[in-house]
Coordinates of N, CA and C and ligand atoms in Angstrom, one line a residue:
M1 N 16.3 -0.9 -10.4 CA 14.8 -0.8 -10.5 C 14.3 -1.0 -11.9
R2 N 13.3 -1.7 -12.1 CA 12.7 -1.8 -13.4 C 11.5 -0.9 -13.5
V3 N 11.3 -0.3 -14.6 CA 10.2 0.7 -14.7 C 9.3 0.2 -15.9
Y4 N 8.0 0.2 -15.6 CA 7.0 -0.2 -16.6 C 6.0 0.9 -16.8
C5 N 5.8 1.3 -18.0 CA 5.0 2.5 -18.3 C 3.8 2.1 -19.1
G6 N 2.6 2.4 -18.6 CA 1.3 2.2 -19.4 C 0.9 3.5 -19.9
K7 N 0.2 3.6 -21.0 CA -0.1 4.9 -21.6 C -1.1 5.7 -20.7
D8 N -2.0 5.0 -20.0 CA -2.9 5.7 -19.0 C -3.1 4.8 -17.8
Y9 N -4.0 5.3 -16.9 CA -4.2 4.6 -15.6 C -4.7 3.2 -15.8
E10 N -5.6 3.0 -16.8 CA -6.1 1.6 -17.0 C -5.0 0.6 -17.4
Q11 N -4.1 1.1 -18.4 CA -3.1 0.2 -18.8 C -2.0 0.0 -17.7
A12 N -1.7 1.0 -16.9 CA -0.8 0.8 -15.8 C -1.4 -0.1 -14.8
S13 N -2.7 0.0 -14.5 CA -3.3 -0.9 -13.6 C -3.2 -2.4 -14.0
R14 N -3.4 -2.6 -15.4 CA -3.3 -3.9 -15.9 C -1.9 -4.5 -15.8
I15 N -0.9 -3.6 -16.0 CA 0.5 -4.1 -15.8 C 0.7 -4.5 -14.4
A16 N 0.3 -3.6 -13.4 CA 0.5 -3.9 -12.0 C -0.3 -5.2 -11.6
A17 N -1.5 -5.4 -12.1 CA -2.3 -6.6 -11.8 C -1.6 -7.8 -12.4
N18 N -0.9 -7.7 -13.5 CA -0.1 -8.8 -14.1 C 1.0 -9.3 -13.2
F19 N 1.7 -8.3 -12.6 CA 2.7 -8.7 -11.6 C 2.2 -9.5 -10.4
I20 N 1.0 -9.0 -9.9 CA 0.4 -9.7 -8.8 C 0.0 -11.1 -9.2
S21 N -0.7 -11.2 -10.4 CA -1.1 -12.5 -10.8 C 0.1 -13.4 -11.0
A22 N 1.1 -12.9 -11.6 CA 2.3 -13.8 -11.8 C 2.8 -14.3 -10.4
Q23 N 2.8 -13.4 -9.4 CA 3.3 -13.8 -8.1 C 2.4 -14.9 -7.5
V24 N 1.1 -14.7 -7.7 CA 0.1 -15.7 -7.1 C 0.1 -17.0 -7.8
I25 N 0.3 -16.9 -9.1 CA 0.4 -18.2 -9.9 C 1.7 -18.9 -9.6
M26 N 2.8 -18.2 -9.5 CA 4.1 -18.9 -9.2 C 4.2 -19.4 -7.8
K27 N 3.5 -18.7 -6.9 CA 3.6 -19.1 -5.5 C 2.2 -18.9 -4.9
P28 N 1.3 -19.9 -5.0 CA -0.1 -19.7 -4.6 C -0.3 -19.3 -3.1
D29 N 0.7 -19.6 -2.3 CA 0.6 -19.2 -0.9 C 1.4 -18.0 -0.5
S30 N 1.5 -17.1 -1.5 CA 2.2 -15.9 -1.4 C 1.6 -15.0 -0.2
V31 N 2.6 -14.2 0.4 CA 2.1 -13.2 1.3 C 2.2 -11.9 0.6
L32 N 1.1 -11.3 0.4 CA 1.0 -10.0 -0.4 C 0.9 -8.9 0.6
G33 N 1.7 -7.9 0.4 CA 1.6 -6.6 1.2 C 0.7 -5.7 0.4
L34 N -0.4 -5.3 1.0 CA -1.3 -4.5 0.2 C -1.5 -3.0 0.7
A35 N -1.9 -2.2 -0.2 CA -2.1 -0.8 0.0 C -3.5 -0.3 -0.3
T36 N -3.9 0.7 0.4 CA -5.2 1.3 0.0 C -4.9 2.6 -0.8
G37 N -5.8 3.5 -0.8 CA -5.6 4.8 -1.6 C -6.3 4.6 -3.0
S38 N -6.3 5.7 -3.7 CA -7.0 5.6 -5.0 C -6.2 4.9 -6.1
T39 N -4.9 4.9 -6.0 CA -4.1 4.3 -7.1 C -4.3 2.8 -7.3
P40 N -4.3 2.0 -6.3 CA -4.4 0.5 -6.6 C -5.8 0.0 -6.9
I41 N -6.8 0.9 -6.9 CA -8.2 0.5 -7.1 C -8.3 -0.2 -8.5
G42 N -7.7 0.4 -9.5 CA -7.8 -0.2 -10.9 C -7.1 -1.5 -10.9
T43 N -6.0 -1.7 -10.2 CA -5.3 -3.0 -10.1 C -6.2 -4.0 -9.5
Y44 N -6.8 -3.6 -8.4 CA -7.7 -4.6 -7.7 C -8.9 -5.0 -8.6
E45 N -9.4 -4.0 -9.3 CA -10.6 -4.3 -10.2 C -10.1 -5.3 -11.3
Q46 N -8.9 -5.1 -11.8 CA -8.4 -6.1 -12.8 C -8.3 -7.5 -12.2
L47 N -7.7 -7.5 -11.0 CA -7.5 -8.9 -10.4 C -8.9 -9.6 -10.2
I48 N -9.9 -8.8 -9.8 CA -11.2 -9.3 -9.6 C -11.8 -9.9 -10.9
K49 N -11.5 -9.2 -12.0 CA -12.0 -9.7 -13.4 C -11.3 -11.0 -13.7
W50 N -10.0 -11.1 -13.5 CA -9.3 -12.3 -13.8 C -9.8 -13.4 -12.9
Y51 N -10.0 -13.1 -11.6 CA -10.5 -14.1 -10.7 C -11.9 -14.7 -11.2
E52 N -12.8 -13.7 -11.6 CA -14.1 -14.1 -12.1 C -14.0 -15.0 -13.3
K53 N -13.0 -14.7 -14.2 CA -12.8 -15.6 -15.4 C -12.3 -16.9 -15.0
G54 N -11.8 -17.1 -13.8 CA -11.3 -18.4 -13.4 C -9.8 -18.5 -13.5
D55 N -9.1 -17.4 -13.8 CA -7.7 -17.4 -14.0 C -6.8 -17.3 -12.8
L56 N -7.5 -16.9 -11.7 CA -6.7 -16.7 -10.5 C -7.4 -17.4 -9.3
D57 N -6.5 -17.8 -8.4 CA -7.0 -18.5 -7.2 C -6.3 -17.9 -5.9
F58 N -7.0 -17.3 -5.1 CA -6.4 -16.6 -3.9 C -6.6 -17.4 -2.6
S59 N -7.1 -18.7 -2.8 CA -7.4 -19.4 -1.6 C -6.3 -19.7 -0.6
A60 N -5.1 -19.7 -1.1 CA -3.9 -19.9 -0.2 C -3.1 -18.6 0.1
V61 N -3.6 -17.5 -0.5 CA -2.9 -16.3 -0.3 C -3.1 -15.7 1.1
H62 N -2.1 -15.1 1.7 CA -2.2 -14.3 2.9 C -1.9 -12.8 2.5
S63 N -2.6 -11.9 3.2 CA -2.3 -10.5 2.9 C -2.1 -9.7 4.1
I64 N -1.2 -8.7 4.1 CA -0.8 -7.9 5.2 C -0.9 -6.4 4.7
N65 N -1.8 -5.7 5.2 CA -1.9 -4.3 4.7 C -0.9 -3.3 5.5
L66 N -0.7 -2.2 4.8 CA 0.3 -1.3 5.3 C -0.2 -0.5 6.6
D67 N -1.5 -0.1 6.6 CA -1.8 0.8 7.6 C -3.3 0.9 7.9
E68 N -3.7 1.5 9.0 CA -5.1 1.7 9.4 C -5.2 2.9 10.4
Y69 N -6.3 3.6 10.3 CA -6.6 4.7 11.2 C -6.8 4.1 12.6
R70 N -6.2 4.8 13.6 CA -6.4 4.4 15.0 C -7.8 4.9 15.4
G71 N -8.6 3.9 16.0 CA -9.9 4.3 16.5 C -11.1 3.9 15.6
L72 N -10.8 3.5 14.3 CA -11.9 3.2 13.4 C -12.1 1.7 13.5
T73 N -13.4 1.3 13.5 CA -13.8 -0.1 13.5 C -13.8 -0.6 12.0
A74 N -13.8 -1.9 11.9 CA -13.8 -2.5 10.5 C -15.0 -2.1 9.7
D75 N -16.1 -1.9 10.4 CA -17.4 -1.6 9.6 C -17.5 -0.1 9.4
N76 N -16.6 0.7 9.8 CA -16.6 2.2 9.5 C -16.2 2.3 8.0
D77 N -17.0 3.0 7.2 CA -16.7 3.0 5.8 C -15.4 3.8 5.4
Q78 N -14.8 4.5 6.5 CA -13.6 5.2 6.2 C -12.3 4.4 6.6
S79 N -12.6 3.2 7.2 CA -11.4 2.4 7.7 C -10.8 1.7 6.5
Y80 N -9.5 1.4 6.6 CA -8.8 0.7 5.5 C -9.3 -0.7 5.4
R81 N -9.7 -1.3 6.6 CA -10.2 -2.7 6.5 C -11.5 -2.7 5.6
Y82 N -12.3 -1.7 5.8 CA -13.6 -1.6 5.0 C -13.2 -1.4 3.5
F83 N -12.2 -0.6 3.3 CA -11.7 -0.4 1.9 C -11.3 -1.7 1.3
M84 N -10.5 -2.4 2.0 CA -10.0 -3.7 1.4 C -11.1 -4.7 1.2
N85 N -12.0 -4.8 2.1 CA -13.1 -5.7 1.9 C -13.9 -5.3 0.7
T86 N -14.3 -4.0 0.6 CA -15.2 -3.7 -0.5 C -14.4 -3.6 -1.9
H87 N -13.2 -3.2 -1.9 CA -12.5 -3.1 -3.2 C -11.8 -4.4 -3.6
L88 N -11.6 -5.4 -2.7 CA -11.0 -6.6 -3.2 C -11.5 -7.9 -2.5
F89 N -11.3 -8.0 -1.2 CA -11.6 -9.2 -0.5 C -13.0 -9.8 -0.7
D90 N -14.0 -8.9 -0.7 CA -15.4 -9.5 -0.8 C -15.6 -10.1 -2.2
H91 N -14.7 -9.8 -3.2 CA -15.0 -10.2 -4.5 C -14.1 -11.4 -5.0
I92 N -13.2 -11.9 -4.2 CA -12.3 -13.0 -4.6 C -12.3 -14.1 -3.5
N93 N -11.7 -15.2 -3.8 CA -11.8 -16.3 -2.8 C -10.7 -16.3 -1.8
I94 N -10.2 -15.1 -1.4 CA -9.2 -15.1 -0.3 C -10.0 -15.4 1.0
D95 N -9.4 -16.1 1.9 CA -10.0 -16.4 3.2 C -9.7 -15.1 4.1
K96 N -10.8 -14.5 4.5 CA -10.6 -13.2 5.3 C -9.8 -13.4 6.6
K97 N -9.8 -14.7 7.1 CA -9.0 -15.0 8.3 C -7.5 -14.8 7.9
N98 N -7.2 -14.9 6.6 CA -5.8 -14.7 6.2 C -5.4 -13.3 5.7
T99 N -6.3 -12.4 6.0 CA -6.0 -11.0 5.6 C -5.8 -10.2 6.9
F100 N -4.8 -9.4 6.9 CA -4.4 -8.6 8.1 C -4.3 -7.1 7.8
V101 N -4.9 -6.4 8.7 CA -4.8 -4.9 8.6 C -4.6 -4.5 10.1
P102 N -3.7 -3.5 10.4 CA -3.5 -3.2 11.8 C -4.9 -3.0 12.5
D103 N -4.9 -3.4 13.8 CA -6.2 -3.3 14.5 C -6.4 -1.9 15.0
G104 N -7.2 -1.1 14.3 CA -7.5 0.3 14.6 C -8.2 0.4 16.0
T105 N -8.9 -0.7 16.4 CA -9.7 -0.6 17.6 C -8.8 -0.9 18.9
E106 N -7.6 -1.3 18.7 CA -6.7 -1.6 19.9 C -6.3 -0.3 20.5
P107 N -6.7 0.0 21.7 CA -6.4 1.3 22.3 C -4.9 1.4 22.7
D108 N -4.3 0.3 23.0 CA -3.0 0.3 23.5 C -2.1 0.3 22.2
A109 N -1.5 1.4 21.9 CA -0.8 1.6 20.7 C 0.4 0.7 20.6
E110 N 1.1 0.6 21.7 CA 2.3 -0.3 21.7 C 2.0 -1.7 21.4
K111 N 0.9 -2.2 22.0 CA 0.4 -3.6 21.8 C 0.0 -3.8 20.3
A112 N -0.8 -2.8 19.8 CA -1.2 -2.9 18.4 C 0.0 -3.1 17.5
C113 N 1.0 -2.3 17.7 CA 2.2 -2.3 16.8 C 3.0 -3.6 17.0
R114 N 3.2 -4.0 18.3 CA 3.9 -5.2 18.6 C 3.2 -6.4 17.9
D115 N 1.9 -6.5 18.1 CA 1.1 -7.6 17.5 C 1.3 -7.6 16.0
Y116 N 1.3 -6.4 15.4 CA 1.4 -6.4 13.9 C 2.7 -6.9 13.4
D117 N 3.8 -6.4 14.1 CA 5.1 -6.9 13.8 C 5.2 -8.4 13.9
E118 N 4.6 -8.9 14.9 CA 4.6 -10.4 15.2 C 3.9 -11.1 14.0
I119 N 2.8 -10.5 13.5 CA 2.0 -11.1 12.4 C 3.0 -11.2 11.2
I120 N 3.7 -10.1 10.9 CA 4.6 -10.0 9.8 C 5.7 -11.1 9.9
R121 N 6.2 -11.1 11.1 CA 7.3 -12.0 11.4 C 6.8 -13.5 11.2
A122 N 5.7 -13.8 11.8 CA 5.2 -15.2 11.8 C 4.9 -15.6 10.4
H123 N 4.6 -14.7 9.5 CA 4.4 -15.1 8.1 C 5.7 -15.2 7.3
G124 N 6.8 -15.0 7.9 CA 8.1 -15.1 7.2 C 8.3 -13.9 6.3
G125 N 7.7 -12.7 6.6 CA 7.9 -11.5 5.8 C 6.9 -11.5 4.6
I126 N 7.1 -10.5 3.8 CA 6.2 -10.3 2.6 C 6.9 -10.7 1.3
D127 N 6.2 -11.4 0.5 CA 6.7 -11.8 -0.8 C 6.7 -10.6 -1.8
L128 N 5.5 -10.0 -1.9 CA 5.4 -8.8 -2.8 C 4.7 -7.7 -2.1
Q129 N 5.3 -6.6 -2.0 CA 4.7 -5.4 -1.3 C 4.3 -4.4 -2.3
I130 N 3.0 -4.1 -2.3 CA 2.4 -3.1 -3.2 C 2.4 -1.8 -2.5
L131 N 2.9 -0.7 -3.1 CA 2.9 0.6 -2.5 C 2.3 1.7 -3.4
G132 N 1.6 2.6 -2.8 CA 1.3 3.8 -3.5 C 2.3 4.8 -3.1
L133 N 2.3 6.0 -3.6 CA 3.3 7.0 -3.3 C 2.6 8.4 -2.9
G134 N 2.8 8.9 -1.7 CA 2.2 10.1 -1.3 C 2.9 11.3 -2.1
H135 N 2.2 12.4 -2.2 CA 2.8 13.6 -2.9 C 4.0 14.1 -2.2
N136 N 4.1 13.8 -0.9 CA 5.4 14.3 -0.2 C 6.4 13.1 0.0
G137 N 6.1 12.0 -0.7 CA 7.0 10.9 -0.7 C 6.7 9.9 0.4
H138 N 5.6 10.0 1.0 CA 5.3 9.0 2.1 C 4.9 7.7 1.5
I139 N 5.3 6.6 2.3 CA 4.8 5.3 1.9 C 4.2 4.7 3.2
G140 N 3.1 4.0 3.0 CA 2.2 3.7 4.2 C 1.9 5.1 4.8
F141 N 2.0 5.1 6.1 CA 1.9 6.4 6.8 C 3.2 6.9 7.3
N142 N 4.3 6.4 6.7 CA 5.6 6.9 7.0 C 5.8 8.2 6.3
E143 N 5.7 9.3 7.1 CA 5.7 10.7 6.6 C 7.1 11.2 6.7
P144 N 7.4 12.3 5.9 CA 8.8 12.8 5.9 C 9.2 13.1 7.4
D145 N 10.4 12.8 7.7 CA 10.9 12.9 9.1 C 12.4 13.0 9.1
S146 N 13.0 13.1 10.2 CA 14.5 13.2 10.3 C 15.1 11.8 10.4
T147 N 14.3 10.8 10.7 CA 14.8 9.4 10.7 C 13.8 8.5 10.1
F148 N 14.3 7.3 9.7 CA 13.4 6.3 9.2 C 12.9 5.5 10.4
C149 N 11.6 5.2 10.5 CA 11.1 4.4 11.6 C 11.0 3.0 11.2
K150 N 11.6 2.1 12.0 CA 11.7 0.7 11.5 C 10.4 -0.2 11.5
G151 N 9.9 -0.3 12.7 CA 8.8 -1.3 12.9 C 7.4 -0.6 12.8
T152 N 6.4 -1.3 13.0 CA 5.0 -0.8 13.0 C 5.0 0.3 14.1
H153 N 4.4 1.4 13.8 CA 4.3 2.5 14.8 C 3.0 3.3 14.7
C154 N 2.8 4.1 15.7 CA 1.6 5.0 15.7 C 2.0 6.4 15.2
V155 N 1.4 6.9 14.2 CA 1.7 8.3 13.8 C 0.6 9.3 14.0
Q156 N 1.0 10.5 14.3 CA 0.1 11.6 14.5 C -0.2 12.1 13.0
L157 N -1.4 12.1 12.6 CA -1.7 12.6 11.3 C -1.5 14.1 11.2
T158 N -1.1 14.6 10.1 CA -0.8 16.1 9.9 C -2.1 16.8 9.9
E159 N -2.1 18.1 10.2 CA -3.3 18.9 10.2 C -4.0 18.8 8.8
S160 N -3.2 18.8 7.8 CA -3.7 18.8 6.4 C -4.5 17.5 6.1
T161 N -3.9 16.4 6.6 CA -4.6 15.1 6.4 C -5.9 15.1 7.2
I162 N -5.8 15.6 8.5 CA -7.0 15.6 9.3 C -8.1 16.5 8.7
S163 N -7.8 17.6 8.2 CA -8.8 18.5 7.6 C -9.3 17.9 6.3
A164 N -8.4 17.3 5.5 CA -8.9 16.7 4.3 C -9.9 15.5 4.5
N165 N -9.7 14.8 5.6 CA -10.6 13.7 6.0 C -11.9 14.1 6.6
A166 N -11.9 15.4 7.1 CA -13.0 15.9 7.9 C -14.3 15.7 7.2
R167 N -14.3 15.9 5.8 CA -15.6 15.9 5.1 C -16.3 14.5 5.1
F168 N -15.5 13.4 5.5 CA -16.1 12.1 5.5 C -16.8 11.8 6.8
F169 N -16.7 12.7 7.8 CA -17.2 12.4 9.2 C -18.2 13.4 9.6
A170 N -19.1 13.0 10.5 CA -20.2 13.8 10.9 C -19.7 15.0 11.8
S171 N -18.7 14.7 12.6 CA -18.1 15.8 13.4 C -16.6 15.7 13.5
M172 N -15.9 16.8 13.9 CA -14.5 16.8 13.9 C -13.9 15.8 14.9
D173 N -14.7 15.5 16.0 CA -14.3 14.6 17.0 C -14.1 13.2 16.5
E174 N -14.9 12.9 15.5 CA -14.8 11.5 14.9 C -13.7 11.3 13.9
V175 N -13.1 12.4 13.5 CA -12.0 12.3 12.5 C -10.8 11.7 13.1
P176 N -10.2 10.6 12.6 CA -9.0 10.1 13.2 C -7.9 11.0 13.2
K177 N -7.1 11.0 14.4 CA -6.0 11.9 14.5 C -4.7 11.1 14.4
E178 N -4.8 9.8 14.5 CA -3.6 9.0 14.5 C -3.8 7.7 13.6
A179 N -2.8 7.1 13.2 CA -2.9 5.9 12.4 C -1.7 4.9 12.8
Y180 N -2.0 3.6 12.6 CA -0.9 2.6 12.8 C -0.4 2.3 11.4
T181 N 1.0 2.3 11.3 CA 1.5 2.0 10.0 C 2.7 1.0 10.1
M182 N 2.8 0.2 9.1 CA 4.0 -0.7 9.0 C 5.2 0.2 8.9
G183 N 6.4 -0.2 9.4 CA 7.6 0.7 9.3 C 8.4 0.4 8.1
I184 N 9.4 1.2 7.9 CA 10.3 1.1 6.8 C 11.0 -0.2 6.7
Q185 N 11.4 -0.7 7.9 CA 12.2 -2.0 7.8 C 11.3 -3.1 7.3
S186 N 10.1 -3.2 7.8 CA 9.2 -4.3 7.3 C 9.0 -4.1 5.8
I187 N 8.8 -2.9 5.3 CA 8.6 -2.7 3.9 C 9.9 -3.1 3.1
M188 N 11.0 -2.7 3.6 CA 12.3 -3.0 2.9 C 12.7 -4.4 3.0
Q189 N 12.1 -5.2 3.9 CA 12.4 -6.6 4.0 C 11.5 -7.4 3.1
A190 N 10.6 -6.8 2.4 CA 9.8 -7.5 1.4 C 10.7 -8.0 0.3
K191 N 10.4 -9.2 -0.2 CA 11.3 -9.8 -1.2 C 11.3 -9.0 -2.5
K192 N 10.1 -8.5 -2.8 CA 9.9 -7.7 -4.0 C 8.9 -6.6 -3.7
I193 N 9.1 -5.4 -4.3 CA 8.3 -4.3 -4.0 C 7.8 -3.7 -5.3
M194 N 6.5 -3.5 -5.4 CA 6.0 -2.8 -6.6 C 5.3 -1.5 -6.2
V195 N 5.8 -0.4 -6.7 CA 5.2 0.9 -6.5 C 4.3 1.3 -7.7
I196 N 3.1 1.7 -7.4 CA 2.2 2.1 -8.5 C 1.9 3.6 -8.4
V197 N 2.1 4.3 -9.5 CA 1.9 5.7 -9.6 C 1.0 6.1 -10.8
S198 N 0.2 7.1 -10.6 CA -0.6 7.5 -11.7 C -0.9 9.0 -11.6
G199 N -0.9 9.7 -12.8 CA -1.4 11.1 -12.9 C -0.2 12.0 -12.8
E200 N -0.4 13.2 -13.4 CA 0.6 14.2 -13.4 C 1.0 14.7 -12.0
G201 N 0.1 14.6 -11.1 CA 0.3 15.1 -9.8 C 1.5 14.3 -9.1
K202 N 1.8 13.2 -9.6 CA 2.8 12.4 -9.0 C 4.2 12.5 -9.7
K203 N 4.2 13.3 -10.8 CA 5.4 13.4 -11.6 C 6.6 13.8 -10.9
D204 N 6.5 14.9 -10.1 CA 7.7 15.5 -9.4 C 8.2 14.6 -8.3
I205 N 7.2 14.0 -7.6 CA 7.7 13.2 -6.4 C 8.3 11.8 -6.9
V206 N 7.8 11.3 -8.1 CA 8.4 10.1 -8.6 C 9.9 10.4 -8.9
E207 N 10.2 11.5 -9.6 CA 11.5 11.9 -9.9 C 12.4 12.1 -8.6
K208 N 11.8 12.8 -7.7 CA 12.5 13.1 -6.4 C 12.8 11.8 -5.7
A209 N 11.8 10.9 -5.6 CA 12.0 9.7 -4.8 C 13.0 8.7 -5.4
F210 N 12.9 8.6 -6.7 CA 13.7 7.5 -7.3 C 15.0 8.0 -8.0
L211 N 15.2 9.3 -8.1 CA 16.4 9.8 -8.7 C 17.1 10.8 -7.8
G212 N 16.5 11.2 -6.7 CA 17.0 12.2 -5.8 C 17.8 11.5 -4.7
P213 N 18.3 12.3 -3.7 CA 19.1 11.7 -2.6 C 18.2 10.9 -1.7
I214 N 18.8 9.9 -1.1 CA 18.1 9.0 -0.2 C 18.1 9.6 1.2
T215 N 16.9 10.0 1.6 CA 16.7 10.7 2.8 C 15.3 10.4 3.5
P216 N 15.3 10.4 4.8 CA 14.0 10.2 5.5 C 13.0 11.3 5.2
E217 N 13.6 12.4 4.7 CA 12.6 13.5 4.3 C 11.8 13.2 3.1
V218 N 12.3 12.2 2.3 CA 11.5 11.7 1.2 C 11.4 10.1 1.5
P219 N 10.5 9.7 2.3 CA 10.6 8.3 2.8 C 10.7 7.3 1.6
A220 N 10.1 7.5 0.5 CA 10.1 6.5 -0.6 C 11.5 6.4 -1.2
S221 N 12.4 7.4 -0.9 CA 13.7 7.4 -1.5 C 14.5 6.2 -1.0
V222 N 14.1 5.6 0.1 CA 14.9 4.5 0.7 C 14.7 3.3 -0.2
L223 N 13.7 3.3 -1.0 CA 13.4 2.1 -1.9 C 14.6 2.0 -3.0
Q224 N 15.3 3.0 -3.2 CA 16.5 2.9 -4.1 C 17.5 1.9 -3.6
L225 N 17.4 1.6 -2.3 CA 18.4 0.7 -1.7 C 17.9 -0.8 -1.8
H226 N 16.7 -1.0 -2.2 CA 16.1 -2.4 -2.3 C 16.5 -3.0 -3.7
S227 N 16.9 -4.3 -3.7 CA 17.4 -4.9 -4.9 C 16.3 -5.3 -5.9
D228 N 15.1 -5.3 -5.5 CA 14.0 -5.8 -6.4 C 12.8 -4.9 -6.3
V229 N 12.9 -3.8 -6.9 CA 11.8 -2.8 -7.0 C 11.3 -2.7 -8.4
I230 N 9.9 -2.7 -8.6 CA 9.3 -2.5 -9.9 C 8.5 -1.2 -9.7
L231 N 8.7 -0.3 -10.6 CA 7.9 1.0 -10.6 C 6.9 0.9 -11.8
V232 N 5.6 0.9 -11.5 CA 4.6 0.8 -12.6 C 3.8 2.1 -12.6
G233 N 3.7 2.8 -13.7 CA 3.0 4.0 -13.8 C 2.5 4.3 -15.1
D234 N 1.7 5.4 -15.2 CA 1.2 5.8 -16.5 C 2.2 6.9 -17.0
E235 N 2.0 7.3 -18.3 CA 2.9 8.3 -18.9 C 3.0 9.5 -18.1
A236 N 1.8 10.0 -17.6 CA 1.8 11.3 -16.9 C 2.6 11.2 -15.6
A237 N 2.5 10.2 -14.9 CA 3.3 10.1 -13.6 C 4.8 9.9 -13.9
L238 N 5.1 9.2 -15.0 CA 6.5 8.8 -15.2 C 7.2 9.9 -16.1
A239 N 6.5 10.9 -16.5 CA 7.1 11.8 -17.5 C 8.4 12.5 -16.9
G240 N 8.4 12.9 -15.7 CA 9.6 13.6 -15.1 C 10.7 12.6 -15.0
Y241 N 10.4 11.4 -14.6 CA 11.5 10.4 -14.4 C 12.2 10.1 -15.7
H242 N 11.3 9.9 -16.8 CA 11.9 9.6 -18.1 C 12.7 10.7 -18.6
K243 N 12.2 12.0 -18.4 CA 12.9 13.2 -18.9 C 14.2 13.3 -18.3
A244 N 14.3 13.1 -17.0 CA 15.5 13.3 -16.2 C 16.6 12.3 -16.7
L245 N 16.1 11.1 -17.2 CA 17.1 10.1 -17.6 C 17.6 10.3 -19.0
Q246 N 16.9 11.2 -19.8 CA 17.3 11.4 -21.2 C 18.7 12.1 -21.3
Ligands
LIG1 C1 -2.3 3.5 1.6 C2 -1.1 4.2 1.9 C3 -0.7 5.5 1.4 C4 -1.1 5.7 -0.1 C5 -0.6 7.1 -0.6 C6 -1.0 7.3 -2.1 O1 -2.4 2.3 2.3 O2 -0.5 3.7 2.8 O3 0.7 5.7 1.6 O4 -0.5 4.7 -0.9 O5 -1.1 8.1 0.2 O6 -2.4 7.5 -2.1 P1 -3.2 7.6 -3.5 O7 -3.0 6.3 -4.2 O8 -4.6 7.8 -3.1 O9 -2.5 8.7 -4.3

């Protein structure tokens, strides 16, 4: 694994954006695996700036997102589709027809997951997968468990996630209780993976995931088995990792 450290969030975001730009420049029809969450926002903002300067062209890029809440429509401002549109897709020249997020409105969970695996397969897999890292080591919505789940699957959100999300919804009934997520196998089959981490809050889990034992109880630890992983972070998030290696 190669590790790249920026002094702060902004610099780390620029490093991460550089890897995505390099990927798109070297292979204009790249399939990018994209993530939501707070961490990649700075990376997406940087990509938008370079696009506006005329340095990047996303017209042939395809994207496949990691996850989506079950039951939320694309126009719900809490859906991951809405997040991707507002934080990236609306501001660059990617063809929205070439952007994929699991279909949160598909009530048949098995179908939703099967269809998404077929989309990944039909694209020939992912060239560069972007990942954030949960405080408990989750990647996508692959939460700590006793086994690794291979394909796209429907997960029950934990009580803590449900109550943390409650503030964004008018009533408890509207808060999503489940999500569709890409599985560990699809993530691990990406040709290249870039994990982006930021802030002191991620320090312990970075060390655990990348230097600790490989176990489904820390889903991101499986990334240690991938041959082409880049870890990009700021000093605060990488402090524990660097210290452990000294
Ligand atoms: C997002 C996702 C999640 C986040 C993770 C970190 O699509 O799948 O696994 O990457 O929860 O979130 P932030 O970046 O908000 O700390």
